[in-house]
PDB file of C-alpha atoms in Angstrom:
ATOM      1  CA  MET A   1       3.216  35.207  46.119  1.00  0.00           C
ATOM      2  CA  ASP A   2       1.728  34.812  42.631  1.00  0.00           C
ATOM      3  CA  VAL A   3       3.541  31.895  40.985  1.00  0.00           C
ATOM      4  CA  ILE A   4       2.151  32.712  37.527  1.00  0.00           C
ATOM      5  CA  ALA A   5       3.432  36.282  37.767  1.00  0.00           C
ATOM      6  CA  LEU A   6       6.835  34.934  38.800  1.00  0.00           C
ATOM      7  CA  ALA A   7       6.795  32.538  35.824  1.00  0.00           C
ATOM      8  CA  ARG A   8       6.094  35.493  33.532  1.00  0.00           C
ATOM      9  CA  GLU A   9       9.040  37.342  35.082  1.00  0.00           C
ATOM     10  CA  LEU A  10      11.199  34.276  34.555  1.00  0.00           C
ATOM     11  CA  GLY A  11      10.093  34.213  30.915  1.00  0.00           C
ATOM     12  CA  LYS A  12      11.147  37.843  30.540  1.00  0.00           C
ATOM     13  CA  ALA A  13      14.502  37.064  32.173  1.00  0.00           C
ATOM     14  CA  VAL A  14      15.056  34.173  29.740  1.00  0.00           C
ATOM     15  CA  GLN A  15      14.397  36.536  26.828  1.00  0.00           C
ATOM     16  CA  GLN A  16      17.079  38.883  28.173  1.00  0.00           C
ATOM     17  CA  ASP A  17      19.631  36.124  28.720  1.00  0.00           C
ATOM     18  CA  GLU A  18      22.759  36.132  26.557  1.00  0.00           C
ATOM     19  CA  LYS A  19      22.065  32.569  25.349  1.00  0.00           C
ATOM     20  CA  TYR A  20      18.565  33.483  24.143  1.00  0.00           C
ATOM     21  CA  LEU A  21      19.724  36.696  22.469  1.00  0.00           C
ATOM     22  CA  ARG A  22      22.554  34.881  20.682  1.00  0.00           C
ATOM     23  CA  LEU A  23      20.169  32.204  19.413  1.00  0.00           C
ATOM     24  CA  MET A  24      17.701  34.805  18.124  1.00  0.00           C
ATOM     25  CA  THR A  25      20.480  36.715  16.349  1.00  0.00           C
ATOM     26  CA  LEU A  26      21.764  33.558  14.691  1.00  0.00           C
ATOM     27  CA  GLN A  27      18.241  32.494  13.750  1.00  0.00           C
ATOM     28  CA  GLN A  28      17.664  35.830  12.035  1.00  0.00           C
ATOM     29  CA  THR A  29      21.020  35.582  10.250  1.00  0.00           C
ATOM     30  CA  ASN A  30      20.126  32.102   8.989  1.00  0.00           C
ATOM     31  CA  ASP A  31      16.617  33.203   7.999  1.00  0.00           C
ATOM     32  CA  GLU A  32      18.118  36.009   5.901  1.00  0.00           C
ATOM     33  CA  ASP A  33      20.677  33.727   4.206  1.00  0.00           C
ATOM     34  CA  ALA A  34      19.039  33.001   0.834  1.00  0.00           C
ATOM     35  CA  GLU A  35      21.511  30.251  -0.071  1.00  0.00           C
ATOM     36  CA  LEU A  36      20.961  28.466   3.246  1.00  0.00           C
ATOM     37  CA  GLN A  37      17.188  28.784   2.947  1.00  0.00           C
ATOM     38  CA  GLN A  38      17.325  27.348  -0.578  1.00  0.00           C
ATOM     39  CA  MET A  39      19.346  24.373   0.694  1.00  0.00           C
ATOM     40  CA  ILE A  40      16.929  23.808   3.587  1.00  0.00           C
ATOM     41  CA  GLY A  41      13.988  23.937   1.171  1.00  0.00           C
ATOM     42  CA  ALA A  42      15.662  21.425  -1.157  1.00  0.00           C
ATOM     43  CA  PHE A  43      16.459  19.200   1.837  1.00  0.00           C
ATOM     44  CA  ASN A  44      12.826  19.245   2.988  1.00  0.00           C
ATOM     45  CA  LEU A  45      11.550  18.443  -0.512  1.00  0.00           C
ATOM     46  CA  LYS A  46      13.993  15.518  -0.789  1.00  0.00           C
ATOM     47  CA  ARG A  47      12.772  14.209   2.580  1.00  0.00           C
ATOM     48  CA  ILE A  48       9.188  14.351   1.339  1.00  0.00           C
ATOM     49  CA  ASP A  49      10.213  12.527  -1.834  1.00  0.00           C
ATOM     50  CA  LEU A  50      12.000   9.891   0.240  1.00  0.00           C
ATOM     51  CA  ASN A  51       9.015   9.401   2.557  1.00  0.00           C
ATOM     52  CA  ASN A  52       6.705   9.089  -0.434  1.00  0.00           C
ATOM     53  CA  GLU A  53       8.982   6.516  -2.044  1.00  0.00           C
ATOM     54  CA  ILE A  54       9.387   4.511   1.165  1.00  0.00           C
ATOM     55  CA  ASN A  55       5.612   4.403   1.664  1.00  0.00           C
ATOM     56  CA  LYS A  56       4.923   3.010  -1.804  1.00  0.00           C
ATOM     57  CA  SER A  57       3.832  -0.594  -1.910  1.00  0.00           C
ATOM     58  CA  GLU A  58       6.403  -1.206  -4.648  1.00  0.00           C
ATOM     59  CA  LYS A  59       9.314   1.014  -3.753  1.00  0.00           C
ATOM     60  CA  ASP A  60      12.232   1.588  -6.059  1.00  0.00           C
ATOM     61  CA  GLN A  61      15.222   0.694  -3.865  1.00  0.00           C
ATOM     62  CA  GLN A  62      17.638   2.495  -6.185  1.00  0.00           C
ATOM     63  CA  LYS A  63      15.558   5.677  -5.907  1.00  0.00           C
ATOM     64  CA  VAL A  64      15.469   5.328  -2.105  1.00  0.00           C
ATOM     65  CA  GLU A  65      19.262   5.008  -2.001  1.00  0.00           C
ATOM     66  CA  THR A  66      19.720   7.964  -4.366  1.00  0.00           C
ATOM     67  CA  LEU A  67      17.380  10.150  -2.303  1.00  0.00           C
ATOM     68  CA  ASN A  68      19.124   9.089   0.917  1.00  0.00           C
ATOM     69  CA  SER A  69      22.467  10.033  -0.591  1.00  0.00           C
ATOM     70  CA  GLU A  70      21.164  13.400  -1.806  1.00  0.00           C
ATOM     71  CA  ILE A  71      19.646  14.117   1.614  1.00  0.00           C
ATOM     72  CA  ARG A  72      22.907  13.301   3.400  1.00  0.00           C
ATOM     73  CA  GLU A  73      24.828  15.519   0.970  1.00  0.00           C
ATOM     74  CA  LEU A  74      22.433  18.445   1.448  1.00  0.00           C
ATOM     75  CA  TYR A  75      22.493  17.995   5.219  1.00  0.00           C
ATOM     76  CA  ALA A  76      26.289  18.069   5.231  1.00  0.00           C
ATOM     77  CA  LYS A  77      26.291  21.285   3.166  1.00  0.00           C
ATOM     78  CA  ILE A  78      23.725  22.887   5.469  1.00  0.00           C
ATOM     79  CA  MET A  79      25.650  21.933   8.598  1.00  0.00           C
ATOM     80  CA  ALA A  80      28.932  23.109   7.057  1.00  0.00           C
ATOM     81  CA  LYS A  81      27.625  26.678   7.007  1.00  0.00           C
ATOM     82  CA  PRO A  82      29.313  28.469   9.931  1.00  0.00           C
ATOM     83  CA  THR A  83      26.122  30.274  10.938  1.00  0.00           C
ATOM     84  CA  MET A  84      24.182  26.993  11.031  1.00  0.00           C
ATOM     85  CA  SER A  85      26.860  25.354  13.139  1.00  0.00           C
ATOM     86  CA  ALA A  86      26.861  28.365  15.486  1.00  0.00           C
ATOM     87  CA  TYR A  87      23.043  28.250  15.620  1.00  0.00           C
ATOM     88  CA  ASN A  88      23.083  24.595  16.703  1.00  0.00           C
ATOM     89  CA  ILE A  89      25.643  25.314  19.420  1.00  0.00           C
ATOM     90  CA  ALA A  90      23.591  28.279  20.666  1.00  0.00           C
ATOM     91  CA  LYS A  91      20.384  26.209  20.610  1.00  0.00           C
ATOM     92  CA  ASN A  92      22.017  23.436  22.637  1.00  0.00           C
ATOM     93  CA  GLU A  93      23.256  25.991  25.183  1.00  0.00           C
ATOM     94  CA  LEU A  94      19.790  27.516  25.574  1.00  0.00           C
ATOM     95  CA  ASP A  95      18.161  24.074  25.717  1.00  0.00           C
ATOM     96  CA  ASN A  96      20.612  23.037  28.454  1.00  0.00           C
ATOM     97  CA  MET A  97      19.814  26.154  30.453  1.00  0.00           C
ATOM     98  CA  MET A  98      16.076  25.546  30.099  1.00  0.00           C
ATOM     99  CA  ASP A  99      16.502  21.878  31.071  1.00  0.00           C
ATOM    100  CA  PHE A 100      18.236  23.026  34.258  1.00  0.00           C
ATOM    101  CA  VAL A 101      15.454  25.516  34.991  1.00  0.00           C
ATOM    102  CA  LEU A 102      12.927  22.695  34.612  1.00  0.00           C
ATOM    103  CA  GLN A 103      15.042  20.432  36.840  1.00  0.00           C
ATOM    104  CA  ILE A 104      14.944  23.095  39.542  1.00  0.00           C
ATOM    105  CA  LEU A 105      11.185  23.475  39.218  1.00  0.00           C
ATOM    106  CA  ARG A 106      10.550  19.704  39.227  1.00  0.00           C
ATOM    107  CA  GLY A 107      12.838  19.218  42.193  1.00  0.00           C
ATOM    108  CA  SER A 108      11.110  22.038  44.043  1.00  0.00           C
ATOM    109  CA  VAL A 109       7.703  20.488  43.412  1.00  0.00           C
ATOM    110  CA  ASN A 110       9.095  17.238  44.839  1.00  0.00           C
ATOM    111  CA  GLY A 111      10.195  18.991  48.024  1.00  0.00           C
ATOM    112  CA  GLU A 112      13.876  19.526  47.241  1.00  0.00           C
ATOM    113  CA  ASP A 113      15.669  22.709  48.241  1.00  0.00           C
ATOM    114  CA  PRO A 114      15.873  24.798  45.033  1.00  0.00           C
ATOM    115  CA  ASP A 115      19.199  26.278  46.176  1.00  0.00           C
ATOM    116  CA  THR A 116      20.886  22.878  46.327  1.00  0.00           C
ATOM    117  CA  ILE A 117      19.618  21.327  43.081  1.00  0.00           C
ATOM    118  CA  GLU A 118      22.545  20.663  40.756  1.00  0.00           C
ATOM    119  CA  GLN A 119      22.308  20.390  36.989  1.00  0.00           C
ATOM    120  CA  GLN A 120      21.943  16.783  35.891  1.00  0.00           C
ATOM    121  CA  SER A 121      23.022  15.550  32.491  1.00  0.00           C
ATOM    122  CA  ALA A 122      20.349  13.822  30.451  1.00  0.00           C
ATOM    123  CA  CYS A 123      22.932  11.780  28.590  1.00  0.00           C
ATOM    124  CA  SER A 124      21.781   8.204  28.138  1.00  0.00           C
ATOM    125  CA  GLY A 125      25.209   7.132  26.954  1.00  0.00           C
ATOM    126  CA  SER A 126      23.849   6.307  23.519  1.00  0.00           C
ATOM    127  CA  CYS A 127      25.084   8.723  20.867  1.00  0.00           C
ATOM    128  CA  SER A 128      22.545   7.382  18.377  1.00  0.00           C
ATOM    129  CA  SER A 129      19.668   8.994  20.284  1.00  0.00           C
ATOM    130  CA  CYS A 130      21.507  12.226  21.041  1.00  0.00           C
ATOM    131  CA  SER A 131      21.019  15.632  19.446  1.00  0.00           C
ATOM    132  CA  GLY A 132      24.620  16.522  20.173  1.00  0.00           C
ATOM    133  CA  CYS A 133      27.059  17.068  22.998  1.00  0.00           C
ATOM    134  CA  HIS A 134      27.472  20.422  24.599  1.00  0.00           C
TER     135      HIS A 134
END
């Protein structure tokens, strides 16, 4: 049995999975949304401006607060877009599936029966370090 060949087959199966296909469709939709892309570009530029201001030896606290406010506002607008919200949900679903696949592989390497490995939540209980619930 060639494990690498099986991994390649698994990769192909992932790319045919409904979760993967949904994520790719939503990614393309978001990539083609000029308004969304403009907002993301503005958000990234504001983050650069904020980082530059924070790293100055004599930072302008008012400018830092203004940039923080503008970044939060842009982020809220970006996340309010239905396709961006749907993209994040789809990404979390695919990430959860891939985490489970990796749990099965890790458990198998540690001698566990792959057929009995159950999906474990990686929730630390701290929402501040979380990328979102599923």
